[in-house]
C-alpha positions as a LaTeX table, in Angstrom:
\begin{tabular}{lrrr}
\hline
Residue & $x$ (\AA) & $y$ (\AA) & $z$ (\AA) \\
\hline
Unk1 & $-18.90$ & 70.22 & 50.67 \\
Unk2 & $-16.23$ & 72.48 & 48.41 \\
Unk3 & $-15.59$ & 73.05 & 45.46 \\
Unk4 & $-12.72$ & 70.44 & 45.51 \\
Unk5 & $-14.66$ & 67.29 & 46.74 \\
Unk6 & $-17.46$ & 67.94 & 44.23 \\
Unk7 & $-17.54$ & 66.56 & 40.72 \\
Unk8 & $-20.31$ & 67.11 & 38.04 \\
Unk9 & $-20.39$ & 65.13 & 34.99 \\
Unk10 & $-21.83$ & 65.84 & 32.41 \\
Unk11 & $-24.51$ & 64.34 & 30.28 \\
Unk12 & $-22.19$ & 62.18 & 27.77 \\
Unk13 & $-19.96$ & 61.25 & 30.85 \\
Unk14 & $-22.95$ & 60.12 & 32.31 \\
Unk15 & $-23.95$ & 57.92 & 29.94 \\
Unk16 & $-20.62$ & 56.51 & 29.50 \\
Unk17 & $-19.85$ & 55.57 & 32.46 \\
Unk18 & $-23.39$ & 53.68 & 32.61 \\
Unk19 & $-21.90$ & 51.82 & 29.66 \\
Unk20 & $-18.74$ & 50.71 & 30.97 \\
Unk21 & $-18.52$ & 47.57 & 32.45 \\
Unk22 & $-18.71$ & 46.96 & 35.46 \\
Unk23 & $-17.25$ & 43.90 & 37.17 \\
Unk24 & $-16.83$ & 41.85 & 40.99 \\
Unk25 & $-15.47$ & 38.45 & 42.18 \\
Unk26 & $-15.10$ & 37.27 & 45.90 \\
Unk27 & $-13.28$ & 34.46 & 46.97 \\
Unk28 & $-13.10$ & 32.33 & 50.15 \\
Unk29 & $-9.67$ & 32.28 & 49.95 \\
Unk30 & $-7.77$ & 35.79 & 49.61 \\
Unk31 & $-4.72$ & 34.45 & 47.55 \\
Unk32 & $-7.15$ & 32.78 & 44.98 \\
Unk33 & $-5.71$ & 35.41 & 42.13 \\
Unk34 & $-9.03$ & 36.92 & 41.33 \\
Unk35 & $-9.70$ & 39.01 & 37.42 \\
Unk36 & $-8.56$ & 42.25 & 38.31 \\
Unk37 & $-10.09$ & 45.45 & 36.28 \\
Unk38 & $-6.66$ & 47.03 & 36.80 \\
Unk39 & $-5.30$ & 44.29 & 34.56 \\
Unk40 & $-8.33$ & 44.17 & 31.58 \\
Unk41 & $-7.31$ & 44.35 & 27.64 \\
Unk42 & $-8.24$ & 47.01 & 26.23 \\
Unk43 & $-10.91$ & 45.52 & 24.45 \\
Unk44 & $-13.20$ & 45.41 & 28.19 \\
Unk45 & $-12.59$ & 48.99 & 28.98 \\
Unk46 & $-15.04$ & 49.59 & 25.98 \\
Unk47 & $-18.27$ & 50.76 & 26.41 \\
Unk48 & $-20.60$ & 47.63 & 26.43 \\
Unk49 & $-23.53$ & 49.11 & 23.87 \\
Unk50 & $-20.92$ & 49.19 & 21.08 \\
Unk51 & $-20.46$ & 45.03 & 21.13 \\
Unk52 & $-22.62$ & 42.69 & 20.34 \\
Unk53 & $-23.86$ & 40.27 & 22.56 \\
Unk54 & $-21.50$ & 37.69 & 21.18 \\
Unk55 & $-18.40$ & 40.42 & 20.81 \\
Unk56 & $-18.81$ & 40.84 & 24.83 \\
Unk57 & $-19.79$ & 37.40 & 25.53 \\
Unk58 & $-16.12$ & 36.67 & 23.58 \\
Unk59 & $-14.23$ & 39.22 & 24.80 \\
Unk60 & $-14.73$ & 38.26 & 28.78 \\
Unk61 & $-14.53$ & 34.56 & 28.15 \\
Unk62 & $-11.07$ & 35.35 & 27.06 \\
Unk63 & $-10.17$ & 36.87 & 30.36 \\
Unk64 & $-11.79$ & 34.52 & 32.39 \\
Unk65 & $-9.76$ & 31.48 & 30.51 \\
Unk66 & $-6.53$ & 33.69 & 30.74 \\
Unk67 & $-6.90$ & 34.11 & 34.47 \\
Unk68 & $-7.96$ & 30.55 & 35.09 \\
Unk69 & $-4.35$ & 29.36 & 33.07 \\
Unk70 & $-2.56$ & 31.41 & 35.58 \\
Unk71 & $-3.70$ & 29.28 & 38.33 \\
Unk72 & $-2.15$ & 25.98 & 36.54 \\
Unk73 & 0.76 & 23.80 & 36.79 \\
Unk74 & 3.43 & 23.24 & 34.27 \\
Unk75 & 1.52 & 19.72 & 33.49 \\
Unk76 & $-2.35$ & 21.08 & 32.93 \\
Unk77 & $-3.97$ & 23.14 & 30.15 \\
Unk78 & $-7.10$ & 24.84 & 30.53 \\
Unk79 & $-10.01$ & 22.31 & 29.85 \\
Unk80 & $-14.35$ & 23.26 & 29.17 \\
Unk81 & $-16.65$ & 20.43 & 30.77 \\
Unk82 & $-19.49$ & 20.23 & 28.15 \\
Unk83 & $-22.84$ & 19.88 & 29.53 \\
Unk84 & $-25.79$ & 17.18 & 28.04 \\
Unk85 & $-25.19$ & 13.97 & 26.02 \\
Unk86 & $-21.69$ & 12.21 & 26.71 \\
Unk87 & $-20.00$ & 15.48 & 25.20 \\
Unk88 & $-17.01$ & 15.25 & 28.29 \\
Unk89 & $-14.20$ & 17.65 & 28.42 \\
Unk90 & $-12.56$ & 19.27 & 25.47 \\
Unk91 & $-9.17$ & 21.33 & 25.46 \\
Unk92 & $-9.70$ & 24.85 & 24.48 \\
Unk93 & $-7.75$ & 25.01 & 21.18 \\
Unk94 & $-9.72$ & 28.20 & 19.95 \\
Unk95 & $-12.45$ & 30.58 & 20.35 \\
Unk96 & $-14.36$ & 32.70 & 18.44 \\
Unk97 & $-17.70$ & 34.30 & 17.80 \\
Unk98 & $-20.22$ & 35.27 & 15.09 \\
Unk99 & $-22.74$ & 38.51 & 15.68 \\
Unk100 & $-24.76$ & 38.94 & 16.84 \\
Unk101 & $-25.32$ & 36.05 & 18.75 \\
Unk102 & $-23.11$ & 33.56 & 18.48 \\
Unk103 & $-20.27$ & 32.10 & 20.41 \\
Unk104 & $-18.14$ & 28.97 & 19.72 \\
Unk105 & $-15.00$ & 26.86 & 20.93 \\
Unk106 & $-12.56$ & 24.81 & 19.17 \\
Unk107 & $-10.39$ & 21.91 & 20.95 \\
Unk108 & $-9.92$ & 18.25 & 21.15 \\
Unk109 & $-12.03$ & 15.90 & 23.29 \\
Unk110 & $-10.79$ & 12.94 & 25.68 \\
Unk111 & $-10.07$ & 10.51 & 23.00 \\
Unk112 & $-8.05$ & 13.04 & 21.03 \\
Unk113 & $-11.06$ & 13.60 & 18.27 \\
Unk114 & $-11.44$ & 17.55 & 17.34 \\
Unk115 & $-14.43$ & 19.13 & 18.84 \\
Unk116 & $-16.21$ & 22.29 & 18.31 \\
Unk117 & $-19.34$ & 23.73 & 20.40 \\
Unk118 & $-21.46$ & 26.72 & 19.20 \\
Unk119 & $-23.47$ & 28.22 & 21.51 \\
Unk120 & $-25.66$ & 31.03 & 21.84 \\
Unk121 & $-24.93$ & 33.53 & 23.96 \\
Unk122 & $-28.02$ & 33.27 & 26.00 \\
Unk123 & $-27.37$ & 29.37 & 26.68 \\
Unk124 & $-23.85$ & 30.47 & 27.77 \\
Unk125 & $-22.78$ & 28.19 & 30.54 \\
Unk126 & $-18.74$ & 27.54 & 30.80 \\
Unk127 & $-17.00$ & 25.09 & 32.97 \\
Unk128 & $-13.12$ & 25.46 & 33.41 \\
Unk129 & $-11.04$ & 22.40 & 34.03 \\
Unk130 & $-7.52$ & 21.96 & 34.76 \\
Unk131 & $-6.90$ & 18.87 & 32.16 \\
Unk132 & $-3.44$ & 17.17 & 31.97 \\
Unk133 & $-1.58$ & 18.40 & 28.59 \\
Unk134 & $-0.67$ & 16.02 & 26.02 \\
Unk135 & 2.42 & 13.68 & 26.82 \\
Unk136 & 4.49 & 14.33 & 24.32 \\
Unk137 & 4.29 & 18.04 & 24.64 \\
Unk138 & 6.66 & 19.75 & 26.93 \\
Unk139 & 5.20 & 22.53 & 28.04 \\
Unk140 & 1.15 & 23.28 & 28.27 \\
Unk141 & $-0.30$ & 25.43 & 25.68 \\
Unk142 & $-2.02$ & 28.77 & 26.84 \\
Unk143 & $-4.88$ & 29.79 & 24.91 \\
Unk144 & $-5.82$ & 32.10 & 26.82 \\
Unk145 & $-2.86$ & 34.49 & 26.74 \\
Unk146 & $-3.25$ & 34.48 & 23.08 \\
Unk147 & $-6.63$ & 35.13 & 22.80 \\
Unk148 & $-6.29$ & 38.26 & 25.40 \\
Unk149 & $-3.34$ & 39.42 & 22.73 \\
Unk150 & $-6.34$ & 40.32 & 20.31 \\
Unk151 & $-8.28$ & 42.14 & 22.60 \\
Unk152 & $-4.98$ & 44.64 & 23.45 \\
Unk153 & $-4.79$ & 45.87 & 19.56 \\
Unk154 & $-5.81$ & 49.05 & 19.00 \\
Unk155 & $-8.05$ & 48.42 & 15.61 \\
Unk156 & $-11.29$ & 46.44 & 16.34 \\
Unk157 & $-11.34$ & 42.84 & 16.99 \\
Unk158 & $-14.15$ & 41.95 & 15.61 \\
Unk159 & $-12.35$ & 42.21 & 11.91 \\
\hline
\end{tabular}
């Protein structure tokens, strides 16, 4: 081995790059556009130990809605199935969290009454759906490419 192909880091490095997260997704199909840690905010490049659960829990939500939006049609929004009781599917109007623990979602149900879920982070379960967007509104909203705006600031998001 030289000098050239060998790298030491150093103790802090180390550690660091322990922290960073880390990330994988395989897909049956190969033009299924899969999250790509080229593309993360900012905000995911962070070192995990300086979130909180519900900071990190937040923060990769976001990309996973923004990535799922890119998938839709001009005529679907980006939809969370809602497990137990007759809960349904809501529209993802908003998201947010509370630390340490907390995460919760903001939206609209099937019959058009608002709807929030708060859940902790370690009941986190998430389904996407592709739901049709309102009638009268010509083009879908994206919440997701909103929400992924916060996480490219360079002051924390969590204020």
């Amino acid at each position: 081995m030289t000098k050239d192909q060998m790298t030491i880091d150093t103790s802090a490095e180390h550690w660091e790059n322990d922290a960073l997260p880390k990330m994988r997704e395989i897909h049956t199909d190969p033009d299924v556009p899969g999250v790509s840690a080229d593309d993360l905010p900012k905000a995911l490049g962070e070192p995990v130990k300086q979130k909180s659960p519900a900071q990190w829990a937040y923060e990769r939500i976001i990309m996973y809605i923004q990535n799922f939006e890119k998938q839709l049609d001009n005529d679907h929004e980006v939809g969370m199935g809602l497990a137990g009781g007759n809960a349904g599917v809501i529209r993802i109007e908003g998201l947010g969290y509370y630390d340490p623990d907390i995460v919760t979602y903001y939206g609209v149900n099937e019959a058009g009454a608002k709807t929030q879920l708060i859940q902790h982070v370690s009941q986190l379960n998430v389904t996407l759906i592709a739901s049709p967007k309102h009638i009268d509104q010509p083009e879908p909203k994206r919440i997701g490419f909103r929400l992924a705006e916060g996480l490219e600031r360079d002051e924390n998001v969590t204020n």
